[in-house]
Amino acid sequence: MGSSGAGKTILLDVLASRVTTGVITGDILVNGKLRDESFQRKTGYVQQQDLYLYTSTIQKLDYVDVVIGLLSIEEYADAVISIPGEGLNVKQHIGKDANVLVDYFTRNGAHDLPDRSNPAEYMLEVIGAAPGATTEIDWPTIWRSSPEYQLVQEELRRLASSATSAQPREDASVYEEFAASAMEQHTQVTKRVFQQYWRSPMCIYSKVLLALGSSLFIGLSFLDRDNTQRGLLNQMFGVFIFLSVFPQLVNQIMPIFAAQRTIYEARERPSKAYSWQAFMSANIVVELVWNSLMSVFCYVCWYYPIGLYKNAEWTDSMHSRGFTMFLHLWIFFMFSSTFANMMIAGIPRPDMAGGAMNLLLIMMFTFCGVLAGPDALPGFWIFMYRINPFTYIIESFLGTSLGNAPMYCESNEFVRFIAPDGMTCGEYASNFLSQAGGHLADANATDCQYCAMSKTNTFLASVNVSFGNRWRDFGFMWVFCIFNIAMAFAFYWLARVPKNKKAKKE
């Protein structure tokens, strides 16, 4: 008992191992033994915090029978509770009118209990804990020299000796930190996160709207592009602009993760319900699944409207290249999801993680090779081109969708010149064409029209893209995804997981 701020809640937090700051000395024993790692999960403790998963529902009544079976209290299932608190309160232990309590204080120098006064308020007043009350009596010293203190110490020694003589449990799992196995933790937490998403339709609607809206808008903006010089540039920038979906995907994930993390760190980690590894893996897996579904929407609404599938008709590989393109699009969504988890894992707030993400995003867009190729970059910055995930995403997109197809020029894209007298355009430019490539509109004419490119591979080479690197780039994106997941676990462990410290004993 005590006034507000006296430390009642802190004492309970310490006893229940819910305090992570400050210095605490001494030992806390249960049955005469120091608490093991399983203590927190075996302890029921309702904190003064209104932190709950907002999508949770009240369990169905039949689940009560499951709990009764787990606790093996079937024979007491129909017992009448009677008066709540009967046998649990302390009125039986302090005597009639609290005479045991009052006798202790008056015997040690406190004034008598006034008539018709509250013993609890009297206790707080005499020890100086009531508002405005003071005392000159050193109650801690008096307690240590009292016979009651000696009785308590004898009882503690008796409990300690009885605990040492007791036989230890043979089942070592009783003392493990978590009741469930790692796989069971991951399964149950993943199931709960899936359930939370399903019960949060606005999160799902926003993902679907982003996937459908952005991809369809970009696809229709570059609708049915042809393989002219301008058409290929439009297709390339259709790919480049599609990457603008990346920051929106990341920003959708981080607030949801932060809300889950707040609940876990406030309630479920202190009670040892499950490990932080299960928390991290469950959130990563659920986002990967949802983003996999979104990649299907984006593929249909972006790949076909632009007309990228037409380039595969020339090599009779529409199905294989279409599936390959989907794999590259899917791994892009996997990268976005794992990148979001990496950014938010160790940072307290989503807005702070978003600021760091924007800085990296600018770097990735700038050095991906579209705005400026590697030959145009200063020597120091060439490493950014090589370690940039967007470099390999764009190469895989462009190489798979545009490679191995013919290219032609519009009338305003031809270079015009006149062949010398007595020579056709083909005869005059044959040596040049064999070295520089390209083609003539009419090799037998004398008024020549030259197109600098005849194949899309030539255009791709001008932007440092190769059709043959598509599977290499796919493998690199797997490496980036695995790196993101590893760093997400590392950042969370470094910034958020309490580290074991050697306890001080008094």
PDB file of C-alpha atoms in Angstrom, residues 308-309 311-312 321 325 396-404:
ATOM      1  CA  LEU A 308       6.444  -5.929 -73.640  1.00  0.00           C
ATOM      2  CA  TYR A 309       5.156  -9.411 -74.422  1.00  0.00           C
ATOM      3  CA  ASN A 311       9.114  -8.766 -78.171  1.00  0.00           C
ATOM      4  CA  ALA A 312       8.993 -12.465 -77.293  1.00  0.00           C
ATOM      5  CA  ARG A 321       9.870 -15.118 -71.276  1.00  0.00           C
ATOM      6  CA  MET A 325       9.499 -11.624 -66.458  1.00  0.00           C
ATOM      7  CA  SER A 396      16.648  -7.996 -65.639  1.00  0.00           C
ATOM      8  CA  PHE A 397      13.439  -6.141 -66.581  1.00  0.00           C
ATOM      9  CA  LEU A 398      14.855  -4.590 -69.769  1.00  0.00           C
ATOM     10  CA  GLY A 399      16.882  -7.603 -70.862  1.00  0.00           C
ATOM     11  CA  THR A 400      14.016 -10.056 -70.424  1.00  0.00           C
ATOM     12  CA  SER A 401      11.318  -7.868 -71.972  1.00  0.00           C
ATOM     13  CA  LEU A 402      13.212  -6.165 -74.846  1.00  0.00           C
ATOM     14  CA  GLY A 403      15.996  -8.570 -75.823  1.00  0.00           C
ATOM     15  CA  ASN A 404      16.339 -10.493 -79.113  1.00  0.00           C
TER      16      ASN A 404
END
